[in-house]
mmCIF file of C-alpha atoms and ligand atoms in Angstrom:
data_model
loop_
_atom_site.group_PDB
_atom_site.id
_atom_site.type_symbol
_atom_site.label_atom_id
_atom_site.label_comp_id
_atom_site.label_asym_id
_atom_site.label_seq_id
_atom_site.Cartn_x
_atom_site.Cartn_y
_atom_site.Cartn_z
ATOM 1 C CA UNK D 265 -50.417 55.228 -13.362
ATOM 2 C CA UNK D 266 -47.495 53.004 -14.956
ATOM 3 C CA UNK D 267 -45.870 50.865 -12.115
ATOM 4 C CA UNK D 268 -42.501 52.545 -12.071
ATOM 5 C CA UNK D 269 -44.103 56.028 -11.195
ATOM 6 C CA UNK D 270 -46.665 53.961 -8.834
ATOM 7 C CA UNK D 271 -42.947 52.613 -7.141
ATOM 8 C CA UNK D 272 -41.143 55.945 -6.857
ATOM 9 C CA UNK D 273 -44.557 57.764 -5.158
ATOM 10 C CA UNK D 274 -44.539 54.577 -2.664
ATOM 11 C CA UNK D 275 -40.801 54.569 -2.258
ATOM 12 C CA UNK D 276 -41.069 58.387 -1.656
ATOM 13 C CA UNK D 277 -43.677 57.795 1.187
ATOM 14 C CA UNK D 278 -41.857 54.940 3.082
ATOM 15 C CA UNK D 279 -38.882 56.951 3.941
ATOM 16 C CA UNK D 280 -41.191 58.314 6.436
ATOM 17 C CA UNK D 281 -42.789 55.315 7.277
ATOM 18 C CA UNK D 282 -41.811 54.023 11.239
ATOM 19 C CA UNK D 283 -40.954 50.604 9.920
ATOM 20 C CA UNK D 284 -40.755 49.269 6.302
ATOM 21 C CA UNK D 285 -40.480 45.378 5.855
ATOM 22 C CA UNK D 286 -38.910 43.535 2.318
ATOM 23 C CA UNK D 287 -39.476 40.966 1.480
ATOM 24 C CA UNK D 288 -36.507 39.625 -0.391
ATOM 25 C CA UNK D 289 -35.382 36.761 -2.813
ATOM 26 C CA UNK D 290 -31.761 35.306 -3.495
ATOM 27 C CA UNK D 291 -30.979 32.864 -6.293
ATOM 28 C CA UNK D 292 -27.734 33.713 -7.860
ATOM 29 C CA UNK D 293 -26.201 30.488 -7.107
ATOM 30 C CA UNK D 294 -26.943 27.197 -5.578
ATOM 31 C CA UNK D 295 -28.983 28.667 -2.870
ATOM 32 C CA UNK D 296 -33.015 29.511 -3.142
ATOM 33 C CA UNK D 297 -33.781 32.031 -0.303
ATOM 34 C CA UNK D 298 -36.137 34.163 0.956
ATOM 35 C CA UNK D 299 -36.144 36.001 3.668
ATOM 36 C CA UNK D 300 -38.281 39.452 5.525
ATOM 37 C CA UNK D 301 -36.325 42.036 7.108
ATOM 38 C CA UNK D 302 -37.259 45.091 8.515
ATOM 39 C CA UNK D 303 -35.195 48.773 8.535
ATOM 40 C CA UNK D 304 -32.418 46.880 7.175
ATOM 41 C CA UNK D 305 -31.256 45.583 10.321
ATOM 42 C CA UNK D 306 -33.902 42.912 11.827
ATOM 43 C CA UNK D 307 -34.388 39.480 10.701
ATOM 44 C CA UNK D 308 -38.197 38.455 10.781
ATOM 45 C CA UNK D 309 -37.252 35.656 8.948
ATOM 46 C CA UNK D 310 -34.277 33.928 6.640
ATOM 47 C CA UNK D 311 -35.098 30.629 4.794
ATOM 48 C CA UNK D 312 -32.469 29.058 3.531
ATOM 49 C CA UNK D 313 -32.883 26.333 0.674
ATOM 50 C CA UNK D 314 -29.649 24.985 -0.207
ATOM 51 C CA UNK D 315 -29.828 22.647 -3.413
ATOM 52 C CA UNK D 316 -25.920 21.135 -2.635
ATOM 53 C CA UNK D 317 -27.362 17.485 -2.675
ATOM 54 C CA UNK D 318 -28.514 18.025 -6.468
ATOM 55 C CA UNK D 319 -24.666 19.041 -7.633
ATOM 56 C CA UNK D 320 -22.884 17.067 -4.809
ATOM 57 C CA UNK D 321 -22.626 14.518 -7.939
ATOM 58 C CA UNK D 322 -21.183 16.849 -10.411
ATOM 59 C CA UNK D 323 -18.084 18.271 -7.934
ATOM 60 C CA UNK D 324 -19.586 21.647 -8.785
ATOM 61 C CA UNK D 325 -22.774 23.791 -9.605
ATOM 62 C CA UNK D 326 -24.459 22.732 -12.794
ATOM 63 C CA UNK D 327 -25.847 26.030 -14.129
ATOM 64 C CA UNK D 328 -29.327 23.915 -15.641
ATOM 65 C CA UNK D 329 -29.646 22.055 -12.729
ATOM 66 C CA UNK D 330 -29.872 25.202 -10.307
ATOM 67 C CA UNK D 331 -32.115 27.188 -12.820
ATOM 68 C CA UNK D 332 -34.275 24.412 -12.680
ATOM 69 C CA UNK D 333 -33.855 24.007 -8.878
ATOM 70 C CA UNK D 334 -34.876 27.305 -8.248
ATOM 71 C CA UNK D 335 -37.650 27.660 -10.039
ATOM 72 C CA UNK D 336 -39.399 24.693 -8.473
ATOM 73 C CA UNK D 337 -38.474 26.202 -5.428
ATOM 74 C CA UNK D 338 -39.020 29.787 -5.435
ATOM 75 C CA UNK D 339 -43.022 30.380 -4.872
ATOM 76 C CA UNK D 340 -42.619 27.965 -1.922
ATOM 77 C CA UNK D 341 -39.565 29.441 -0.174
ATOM 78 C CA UNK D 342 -40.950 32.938 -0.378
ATOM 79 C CA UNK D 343 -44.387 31.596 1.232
ATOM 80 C CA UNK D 344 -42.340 30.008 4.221
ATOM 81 C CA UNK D 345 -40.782 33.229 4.503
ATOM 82 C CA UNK D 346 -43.519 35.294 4.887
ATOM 83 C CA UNK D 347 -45.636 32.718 6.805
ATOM 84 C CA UNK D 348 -42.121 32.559 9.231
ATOM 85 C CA UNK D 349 -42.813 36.302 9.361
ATOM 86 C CA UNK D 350 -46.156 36.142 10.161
ATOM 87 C CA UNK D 351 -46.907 37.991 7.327
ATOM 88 C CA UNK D 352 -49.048 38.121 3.629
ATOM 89 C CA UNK D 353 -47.532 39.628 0.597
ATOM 90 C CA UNK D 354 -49.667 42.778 1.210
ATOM 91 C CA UNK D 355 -48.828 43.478 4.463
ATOM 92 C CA UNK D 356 -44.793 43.803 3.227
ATOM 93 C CA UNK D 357 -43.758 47.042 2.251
ATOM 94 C CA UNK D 358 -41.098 46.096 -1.055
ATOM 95 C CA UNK D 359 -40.073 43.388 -2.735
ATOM 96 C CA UNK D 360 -36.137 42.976 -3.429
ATOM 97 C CA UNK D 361 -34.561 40.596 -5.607
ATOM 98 C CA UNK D 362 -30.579 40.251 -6.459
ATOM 99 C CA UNK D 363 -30.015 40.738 -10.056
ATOM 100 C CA UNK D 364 -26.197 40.045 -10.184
ATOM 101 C CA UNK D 365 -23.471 38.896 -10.374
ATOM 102 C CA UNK D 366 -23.699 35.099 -10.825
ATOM 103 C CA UNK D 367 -25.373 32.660 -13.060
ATOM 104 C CA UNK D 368 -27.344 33.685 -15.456
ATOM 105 C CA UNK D 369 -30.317 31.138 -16.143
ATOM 106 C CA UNK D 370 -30.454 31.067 -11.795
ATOM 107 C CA UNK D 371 -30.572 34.776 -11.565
ATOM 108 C CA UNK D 372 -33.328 35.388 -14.039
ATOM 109 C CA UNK D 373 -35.762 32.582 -12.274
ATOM 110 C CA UNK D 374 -35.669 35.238 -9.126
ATOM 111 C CA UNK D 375 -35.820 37.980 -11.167
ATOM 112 C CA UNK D 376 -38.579 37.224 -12.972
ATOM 113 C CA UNK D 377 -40.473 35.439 -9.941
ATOM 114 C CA UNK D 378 -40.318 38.927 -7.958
ATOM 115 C CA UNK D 379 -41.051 41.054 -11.033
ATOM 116 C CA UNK D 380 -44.006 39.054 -11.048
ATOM 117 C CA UNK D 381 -44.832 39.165 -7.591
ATOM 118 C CA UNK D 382 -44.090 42.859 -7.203
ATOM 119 C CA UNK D 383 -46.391 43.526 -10.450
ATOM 120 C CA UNK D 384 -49.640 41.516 -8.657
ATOM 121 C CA UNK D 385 -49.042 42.900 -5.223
ATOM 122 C CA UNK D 386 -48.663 46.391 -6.256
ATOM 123 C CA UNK D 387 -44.955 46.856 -4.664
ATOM 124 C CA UNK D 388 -41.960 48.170 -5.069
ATOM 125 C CA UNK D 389 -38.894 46.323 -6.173
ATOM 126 C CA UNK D 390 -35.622 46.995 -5.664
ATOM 127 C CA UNK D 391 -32.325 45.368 -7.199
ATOM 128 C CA UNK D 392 -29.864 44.369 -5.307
ATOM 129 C CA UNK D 393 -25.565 43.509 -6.152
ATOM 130 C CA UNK D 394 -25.096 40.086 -4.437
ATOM 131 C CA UNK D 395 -21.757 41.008 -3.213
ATOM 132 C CA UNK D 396 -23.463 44.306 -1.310
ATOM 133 C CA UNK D 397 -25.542 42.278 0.136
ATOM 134 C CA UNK D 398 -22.434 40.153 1.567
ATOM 135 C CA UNK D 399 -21.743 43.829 3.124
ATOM 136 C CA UNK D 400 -24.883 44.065 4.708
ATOM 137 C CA UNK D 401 -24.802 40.478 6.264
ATOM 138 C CA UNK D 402 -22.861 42.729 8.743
ATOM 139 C CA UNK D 403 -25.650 45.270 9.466
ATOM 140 C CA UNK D 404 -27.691 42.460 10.777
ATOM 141 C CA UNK D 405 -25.044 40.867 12.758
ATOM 142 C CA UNK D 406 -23.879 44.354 14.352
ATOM 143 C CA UNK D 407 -26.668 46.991 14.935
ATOM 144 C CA UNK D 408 -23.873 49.600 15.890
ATOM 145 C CA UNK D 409 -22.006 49.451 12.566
ATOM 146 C CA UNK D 410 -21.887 51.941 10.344
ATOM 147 C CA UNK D 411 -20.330 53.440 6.940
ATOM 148 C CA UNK D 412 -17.172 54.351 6.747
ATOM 149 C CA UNK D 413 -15.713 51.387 7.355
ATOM 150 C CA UNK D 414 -13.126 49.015 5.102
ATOM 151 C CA UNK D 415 -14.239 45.076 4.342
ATOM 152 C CA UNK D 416 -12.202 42.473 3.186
ATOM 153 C CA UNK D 417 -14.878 40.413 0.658
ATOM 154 C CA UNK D 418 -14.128 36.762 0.008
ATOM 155 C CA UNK D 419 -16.840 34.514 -1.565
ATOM 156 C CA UNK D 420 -16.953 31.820 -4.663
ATOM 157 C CA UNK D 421 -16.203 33.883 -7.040
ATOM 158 C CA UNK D 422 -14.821 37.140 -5.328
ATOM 159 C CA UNK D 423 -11.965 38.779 -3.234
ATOM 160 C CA UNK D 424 -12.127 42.110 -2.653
ATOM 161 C CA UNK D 425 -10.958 44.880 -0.228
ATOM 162 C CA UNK D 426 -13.509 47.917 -0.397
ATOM 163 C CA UNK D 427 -13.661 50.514 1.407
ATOM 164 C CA UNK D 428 -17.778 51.054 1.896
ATOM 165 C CA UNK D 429 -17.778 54.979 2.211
ATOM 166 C CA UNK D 430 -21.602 55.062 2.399
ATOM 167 C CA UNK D 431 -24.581 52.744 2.560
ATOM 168 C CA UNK D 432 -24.176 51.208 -1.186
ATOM 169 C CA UNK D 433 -21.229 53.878 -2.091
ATOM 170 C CA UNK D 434 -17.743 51.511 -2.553
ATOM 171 C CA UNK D 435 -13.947 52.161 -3.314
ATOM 172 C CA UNK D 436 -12.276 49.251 -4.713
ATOM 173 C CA UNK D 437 -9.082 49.713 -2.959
ATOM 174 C CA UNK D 438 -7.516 45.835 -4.229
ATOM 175 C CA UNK D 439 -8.896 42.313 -5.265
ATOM 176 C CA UNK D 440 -7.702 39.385 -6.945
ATOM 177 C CA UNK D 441 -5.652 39.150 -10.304
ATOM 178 C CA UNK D 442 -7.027 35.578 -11.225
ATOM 179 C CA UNK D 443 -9.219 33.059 -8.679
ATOM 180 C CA UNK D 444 -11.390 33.827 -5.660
ATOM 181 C CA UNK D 445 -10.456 32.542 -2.505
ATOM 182 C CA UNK D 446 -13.473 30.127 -2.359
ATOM 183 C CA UNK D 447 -12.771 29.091 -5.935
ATOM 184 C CA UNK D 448 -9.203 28.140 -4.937
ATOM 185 C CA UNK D 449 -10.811 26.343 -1.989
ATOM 186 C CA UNK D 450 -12.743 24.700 -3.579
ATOM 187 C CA UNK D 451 -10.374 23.170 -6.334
ATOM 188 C CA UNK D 452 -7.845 22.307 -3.463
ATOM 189 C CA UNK D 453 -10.797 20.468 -1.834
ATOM 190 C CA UNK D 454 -11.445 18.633 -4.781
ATOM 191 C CA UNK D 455 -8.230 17.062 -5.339
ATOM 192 C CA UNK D 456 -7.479 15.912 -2.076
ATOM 193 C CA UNK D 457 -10.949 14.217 -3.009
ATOM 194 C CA UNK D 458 -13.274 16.094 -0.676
ATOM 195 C CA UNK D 459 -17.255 16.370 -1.960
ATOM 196 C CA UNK D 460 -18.309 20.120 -3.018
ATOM 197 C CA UNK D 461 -18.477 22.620 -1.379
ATOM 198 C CA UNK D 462 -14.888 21.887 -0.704
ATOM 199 C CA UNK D 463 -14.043 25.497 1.773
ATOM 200 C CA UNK D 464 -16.154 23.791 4.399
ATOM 201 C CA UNK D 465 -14.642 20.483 4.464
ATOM 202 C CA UNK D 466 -10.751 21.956 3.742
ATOM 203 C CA UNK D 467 -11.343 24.413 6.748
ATOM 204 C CA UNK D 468 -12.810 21.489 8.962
ATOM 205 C CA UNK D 469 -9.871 18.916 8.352
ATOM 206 C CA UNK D 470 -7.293 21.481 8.575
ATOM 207 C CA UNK D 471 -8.361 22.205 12.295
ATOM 208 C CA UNK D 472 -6.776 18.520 13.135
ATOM 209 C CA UNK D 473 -3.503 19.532 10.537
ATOM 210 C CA UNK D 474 -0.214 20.809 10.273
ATOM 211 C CA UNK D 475 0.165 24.275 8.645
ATOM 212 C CA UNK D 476 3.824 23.981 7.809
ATOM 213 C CA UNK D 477 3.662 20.381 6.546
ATOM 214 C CA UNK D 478 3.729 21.546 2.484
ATOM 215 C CA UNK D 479 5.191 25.255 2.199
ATOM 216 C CA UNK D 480 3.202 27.146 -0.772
ATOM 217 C CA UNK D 481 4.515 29.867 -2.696
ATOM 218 C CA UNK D 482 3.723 33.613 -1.859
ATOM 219 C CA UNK D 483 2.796 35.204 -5.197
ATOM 220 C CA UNK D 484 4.192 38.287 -6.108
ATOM 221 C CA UNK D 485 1.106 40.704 -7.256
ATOM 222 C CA UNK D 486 2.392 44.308 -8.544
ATOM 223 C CA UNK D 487 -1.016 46.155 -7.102
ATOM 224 C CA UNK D 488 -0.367 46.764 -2.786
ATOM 225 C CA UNK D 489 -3.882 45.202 -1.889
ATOM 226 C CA UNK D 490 -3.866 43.039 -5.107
ATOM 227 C CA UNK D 491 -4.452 39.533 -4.535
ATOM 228 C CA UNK D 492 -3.171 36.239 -6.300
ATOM 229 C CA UNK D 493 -4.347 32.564 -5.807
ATOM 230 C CA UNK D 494 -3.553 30.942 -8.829
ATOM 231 C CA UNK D 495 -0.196 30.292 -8.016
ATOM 232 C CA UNK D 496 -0.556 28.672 -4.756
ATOM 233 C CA UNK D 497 -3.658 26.403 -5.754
ATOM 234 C CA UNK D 498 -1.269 25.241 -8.881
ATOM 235 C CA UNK D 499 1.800 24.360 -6.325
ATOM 236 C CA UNK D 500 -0.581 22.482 -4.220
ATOM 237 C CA UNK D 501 -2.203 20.789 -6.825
ATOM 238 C CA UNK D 502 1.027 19.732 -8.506
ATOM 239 C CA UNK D 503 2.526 18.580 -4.775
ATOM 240 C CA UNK D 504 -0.537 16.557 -4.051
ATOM 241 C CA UNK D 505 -0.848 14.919 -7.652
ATOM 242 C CA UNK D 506 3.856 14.148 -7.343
ATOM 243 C CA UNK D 507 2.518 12.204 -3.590
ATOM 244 C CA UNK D 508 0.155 10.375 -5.580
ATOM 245 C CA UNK D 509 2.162 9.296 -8.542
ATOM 246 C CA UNK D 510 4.769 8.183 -5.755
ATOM 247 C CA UNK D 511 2.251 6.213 -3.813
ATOM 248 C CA UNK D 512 2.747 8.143 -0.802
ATOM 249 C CA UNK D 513 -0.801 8.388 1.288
ATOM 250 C CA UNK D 514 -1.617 11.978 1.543
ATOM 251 C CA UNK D 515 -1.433 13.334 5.042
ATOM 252 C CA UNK D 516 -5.280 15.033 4.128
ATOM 253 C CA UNK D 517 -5.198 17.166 7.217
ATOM 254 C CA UNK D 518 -2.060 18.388 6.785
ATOM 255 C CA UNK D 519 -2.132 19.453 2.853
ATOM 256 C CA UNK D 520 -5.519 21.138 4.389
ATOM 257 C CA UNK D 521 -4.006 22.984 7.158
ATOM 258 C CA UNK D 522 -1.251 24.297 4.667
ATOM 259 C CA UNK D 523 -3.451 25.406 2.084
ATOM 260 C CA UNK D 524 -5.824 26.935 4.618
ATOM 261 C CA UNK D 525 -2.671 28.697 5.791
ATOM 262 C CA UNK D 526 -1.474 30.152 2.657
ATOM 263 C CA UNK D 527 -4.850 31.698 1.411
ATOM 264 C CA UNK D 528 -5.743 32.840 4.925
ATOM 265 C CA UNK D 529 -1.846 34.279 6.057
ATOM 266 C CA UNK D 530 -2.388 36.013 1.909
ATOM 267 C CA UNK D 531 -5.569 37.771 2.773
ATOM 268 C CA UNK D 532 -4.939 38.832 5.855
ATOM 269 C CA UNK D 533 -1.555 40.344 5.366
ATOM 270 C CA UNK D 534 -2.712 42.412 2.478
ATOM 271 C CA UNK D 535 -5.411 43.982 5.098
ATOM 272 C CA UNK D 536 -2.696 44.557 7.535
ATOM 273 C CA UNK D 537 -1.154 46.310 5.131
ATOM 274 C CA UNK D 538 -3.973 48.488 4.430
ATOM 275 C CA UNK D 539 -4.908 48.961 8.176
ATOM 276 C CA UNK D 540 -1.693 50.053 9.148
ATOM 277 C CA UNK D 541 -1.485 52.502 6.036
ATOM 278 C CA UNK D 542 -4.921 53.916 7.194
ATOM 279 C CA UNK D 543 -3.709 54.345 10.494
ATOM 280 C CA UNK D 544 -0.674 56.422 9.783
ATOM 281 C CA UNK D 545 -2.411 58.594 7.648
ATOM 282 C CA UNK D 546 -4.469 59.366 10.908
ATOM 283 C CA UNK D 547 -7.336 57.831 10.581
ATOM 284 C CA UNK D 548 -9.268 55.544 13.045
ATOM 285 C CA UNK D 549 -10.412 52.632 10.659
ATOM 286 C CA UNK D 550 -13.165 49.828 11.356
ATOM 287 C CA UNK D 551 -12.725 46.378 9.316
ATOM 288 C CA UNK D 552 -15.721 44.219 8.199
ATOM 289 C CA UNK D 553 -15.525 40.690 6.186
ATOM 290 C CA UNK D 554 -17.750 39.234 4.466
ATOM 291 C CA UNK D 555 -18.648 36.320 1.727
ATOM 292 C CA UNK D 556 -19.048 32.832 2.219
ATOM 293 C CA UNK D 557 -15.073 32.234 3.141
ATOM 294 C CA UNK D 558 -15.744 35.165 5.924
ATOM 295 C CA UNK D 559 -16.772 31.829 7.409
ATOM 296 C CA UNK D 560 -13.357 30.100 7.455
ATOM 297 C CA UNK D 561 -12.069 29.546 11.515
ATOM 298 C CA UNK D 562 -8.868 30.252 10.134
ATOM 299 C CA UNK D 563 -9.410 33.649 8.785
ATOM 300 C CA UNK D 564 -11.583 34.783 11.487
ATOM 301 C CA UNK D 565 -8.770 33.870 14.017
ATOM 302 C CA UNK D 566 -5.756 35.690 11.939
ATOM 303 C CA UNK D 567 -8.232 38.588 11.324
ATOM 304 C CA UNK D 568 -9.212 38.667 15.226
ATOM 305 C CA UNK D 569 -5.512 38.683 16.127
ATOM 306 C CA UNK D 570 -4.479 41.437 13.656
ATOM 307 C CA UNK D 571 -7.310 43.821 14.511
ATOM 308 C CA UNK D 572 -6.604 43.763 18.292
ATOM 309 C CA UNK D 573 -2.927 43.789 17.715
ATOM 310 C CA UNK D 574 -4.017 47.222 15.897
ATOM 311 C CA UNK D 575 -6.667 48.414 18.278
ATOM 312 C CA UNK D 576 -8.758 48.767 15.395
ATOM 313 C CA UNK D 577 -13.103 46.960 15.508
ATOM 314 C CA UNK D 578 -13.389 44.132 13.459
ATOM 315 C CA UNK D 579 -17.342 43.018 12.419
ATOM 316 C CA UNK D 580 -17.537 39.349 11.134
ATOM 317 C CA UNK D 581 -21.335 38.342 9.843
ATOM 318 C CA UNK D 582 -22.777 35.726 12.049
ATOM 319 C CA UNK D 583 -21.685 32.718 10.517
ATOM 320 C CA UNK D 584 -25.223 31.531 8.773
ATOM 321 C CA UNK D 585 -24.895 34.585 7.452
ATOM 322 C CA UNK D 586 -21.831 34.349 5.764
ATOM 323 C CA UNK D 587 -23.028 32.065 2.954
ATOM 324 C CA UNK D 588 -25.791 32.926 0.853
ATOM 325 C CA UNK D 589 -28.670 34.118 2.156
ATOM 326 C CA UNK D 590 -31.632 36.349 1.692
ATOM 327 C CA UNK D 591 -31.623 38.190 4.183
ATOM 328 C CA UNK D 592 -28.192 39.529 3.381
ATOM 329 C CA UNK D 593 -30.664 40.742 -0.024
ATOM 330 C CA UNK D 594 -32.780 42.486 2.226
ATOM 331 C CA UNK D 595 -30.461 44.454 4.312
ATOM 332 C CA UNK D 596 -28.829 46.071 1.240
ATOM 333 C CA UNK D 597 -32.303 46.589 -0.261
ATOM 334 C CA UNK D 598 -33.171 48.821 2.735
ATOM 335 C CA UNK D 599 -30.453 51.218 2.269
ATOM 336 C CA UNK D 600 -31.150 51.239 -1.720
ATOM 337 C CA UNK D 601 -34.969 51.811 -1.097
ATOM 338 C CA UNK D 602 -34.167 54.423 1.347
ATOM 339 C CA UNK D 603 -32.233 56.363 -1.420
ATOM 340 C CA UNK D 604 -34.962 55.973 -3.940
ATOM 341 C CA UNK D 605 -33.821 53.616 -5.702
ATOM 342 C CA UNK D 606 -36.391 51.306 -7.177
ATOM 343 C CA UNK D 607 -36.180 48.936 -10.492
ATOM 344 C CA UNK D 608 -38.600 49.196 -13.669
ATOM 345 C CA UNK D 609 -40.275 45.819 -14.607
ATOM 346 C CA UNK D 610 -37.406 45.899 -17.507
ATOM 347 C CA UNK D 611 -35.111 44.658 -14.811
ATOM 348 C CA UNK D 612 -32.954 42.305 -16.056
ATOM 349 C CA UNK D 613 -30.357 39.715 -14.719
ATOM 350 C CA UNK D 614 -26.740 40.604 -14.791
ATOM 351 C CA UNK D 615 -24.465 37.824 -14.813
ATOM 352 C CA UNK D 616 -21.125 40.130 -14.263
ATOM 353 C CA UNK D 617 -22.163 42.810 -12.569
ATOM 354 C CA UNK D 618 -19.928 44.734 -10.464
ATOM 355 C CA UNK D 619 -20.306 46.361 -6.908
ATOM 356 C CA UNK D 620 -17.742 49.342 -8.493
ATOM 357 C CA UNK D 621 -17.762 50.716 -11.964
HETATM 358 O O1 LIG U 125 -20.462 33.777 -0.630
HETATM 359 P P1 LIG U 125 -20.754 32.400 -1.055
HETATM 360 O O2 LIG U 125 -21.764 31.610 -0.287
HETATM 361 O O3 LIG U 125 -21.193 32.360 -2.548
HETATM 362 C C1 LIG U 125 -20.664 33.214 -3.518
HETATM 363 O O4 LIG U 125 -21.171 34.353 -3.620
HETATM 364 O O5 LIG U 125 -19.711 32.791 -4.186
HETATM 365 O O6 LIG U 125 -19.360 31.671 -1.033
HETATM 366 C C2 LIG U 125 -19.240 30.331 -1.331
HETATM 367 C C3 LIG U 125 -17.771 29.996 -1.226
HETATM 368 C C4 LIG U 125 -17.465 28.597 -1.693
HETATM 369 O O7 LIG U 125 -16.327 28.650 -2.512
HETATM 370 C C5 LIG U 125 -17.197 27.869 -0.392
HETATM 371 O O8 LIG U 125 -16.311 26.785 -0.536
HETATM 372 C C6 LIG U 125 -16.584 28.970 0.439
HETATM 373 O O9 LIG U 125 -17.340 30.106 0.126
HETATM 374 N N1 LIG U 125 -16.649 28.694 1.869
HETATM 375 C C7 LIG U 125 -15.568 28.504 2.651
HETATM 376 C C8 LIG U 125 -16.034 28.232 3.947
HETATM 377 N N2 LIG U 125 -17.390 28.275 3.932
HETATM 378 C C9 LIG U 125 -17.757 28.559 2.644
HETATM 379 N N3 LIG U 125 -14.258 28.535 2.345
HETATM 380 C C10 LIG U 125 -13.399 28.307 3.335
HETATM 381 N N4 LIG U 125 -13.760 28.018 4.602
HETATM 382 C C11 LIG U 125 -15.063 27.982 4.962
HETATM 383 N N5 LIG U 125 -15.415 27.708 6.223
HETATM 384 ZN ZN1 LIG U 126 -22.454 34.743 -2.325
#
């Protein structure tokens, strides 16, 4: 029997299985890890192999550097995962691995190592959209939750509000018109001469700042839960570099705290907005985050204020959970296996995939 048939008969047969384990691989960015999670909702184990000392130099991810990173890294990280477990390769149920979006070269070293793996063990695999499993970090963190339920998304290189109608069924409802929130972090980190990742450090010096020392722009974005960051990294860049050419020292903790402010005050207004349309409409909504800026104090607090000033449950991913992960991977693969959905050994990597067509 060819392996894809061999996958849909097993696939078929776990939905009735009491418990079904995945083991599951994430290497779309600067992050090798591996983690085994059962039903989607418990962690058995999450290793975490974070390769920011190798690009620390560069100010940013060097696309040959993680490729290579990752594939020195992945057998071992998926043995410590499994041996955290307690568990061998045959005793897991499927393998999962994410296949986009993100960097090419890193995505196909995963790929390929759990195509591999799934091949020699006799498994199924299933493919999982990095940015669902940034959705899922929530299933883990709140064993209550449950589709419907809106989430604002806001990682490296996305910001989205969805509304996540189903396990893996999404409405794109706004997102960003040019950078991600993170990316804008990030560059605003850099200039005020912060090492990468820059959201971290921004969002830890901004705690000791003033958020009305530098007033940013508020972009003007034509779609109602559109977002725009451009504009407000470019004013702060262009204030911090006219301090400089004056000689002026830069108050560091203050230009954090007002850039902090202006991308944090930006994304949560816009899911305000959406909240309180939802609401009069008659509907009882339920607001998720999630992404590696789901981590930022700042937007947790504005997000925690707006919700209870609406009455309405907000779910915020434990905060190692925030970043990458792989056990984010193996959450969303739960939900995909459950539905049937298992990939062919033609899986390939896709750098720009989307989580809606
Ligand atoms: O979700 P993630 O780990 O990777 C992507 O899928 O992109 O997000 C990484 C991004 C980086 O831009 C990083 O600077 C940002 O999330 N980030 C933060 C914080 N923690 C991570 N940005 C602001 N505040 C934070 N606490
Ligand atoms: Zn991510």
């Amino acid at each position: 029997m060819r392996y894809s048939e061999a996958s849909a008969l097993q696939a078929e047969a776990l939905k009735k299985k009491e418990h079904v384990r995945i083991l599951s691989l994430e290497t779309s960015c600067d992050e090798t890890a591996a983690a085994v999670i059962e039903d989607g909702r418990n962690i058995l184990s999450n290793v975490v192999f974070s390769q920011i000392d190798l690009h620390e130099l560069y100010g940013g991810v060097v696309p040959e550097i993680a490729s290579r990173a990752h594939m020195e890294a992945c057998d071992r990280v998926v043995d410590e995962a499994l041996k955290a477990a307690g568990m061998t390769l045959q005793e897991t149920d499927a393998l999962a691995v994410t296949y986009g979006p993100g960097l090419v070269g890193a995505l196909l070293t995963g790929v390929n190592c759990m195509k591999g793996l799934a091949y020699a063990a006799g498994k199924p695999l299933v493919a999982v959209n990095h940015i669902e499993g940034h959705v899922s970090a929530n299933f883990l963190t709140h064993p209550e939750l449950k589709p419907p339920f809106l989430c604002l998304v806001v990682s490296g290189g996305h910001s989205h509000l969805v509304e996540v109608r189903d396990y893996g069924v999404y409405r794109l409802l706004g997102q960003t018109v040019d950078d991600a929130a993170g990316e804008a972090f990030d560059k605003a980190a850099r200039v005020l001469g912060l090492p990468y990742p820059g959201g971290p450090r921004i969002d830890a010096l901004a705690e000791e700042g003033d958020p009305h020392y530098l007033v940013l722009p508020k972009p003007r974005v034509e779609g109602l839960y559109d977002y725009s960051f451009s504009g407000v990294k470019t004013a702060f860049l262009n204030a911090v570099h006219g301090m400089e050419q004056r000689g002026e020292t830069l108050r560091k903790a203050d230009l954090a705290a007002s850039f902090r402010e202006a991308v944090c005050s930006q994304l949560t207004e816009k899911a305000e907005q959406l909240l309180r349309n939802r609401k009069e409409n008659g509907e009882r909504p339920a607001m998720a985050m999630a992404g590696g800026v789901s981590a930022n104090r700042e937007l947790r607090r504005q997000m925690t204020a707006v919700c209870e000033k609406l009455d309405v449950p907000l779910y915020m991913p434990r905060l190692d959970l925030c970043t990458d992960n792989g056990a984010m991977i193996g959450s969303a693969a739960y939900y995909r296996l459950m539905n049937g959905e298992t990939a062919g050994l033609d899986l390939n990597a896709v750098p720009a995939l989307r989580l809606v067509e």
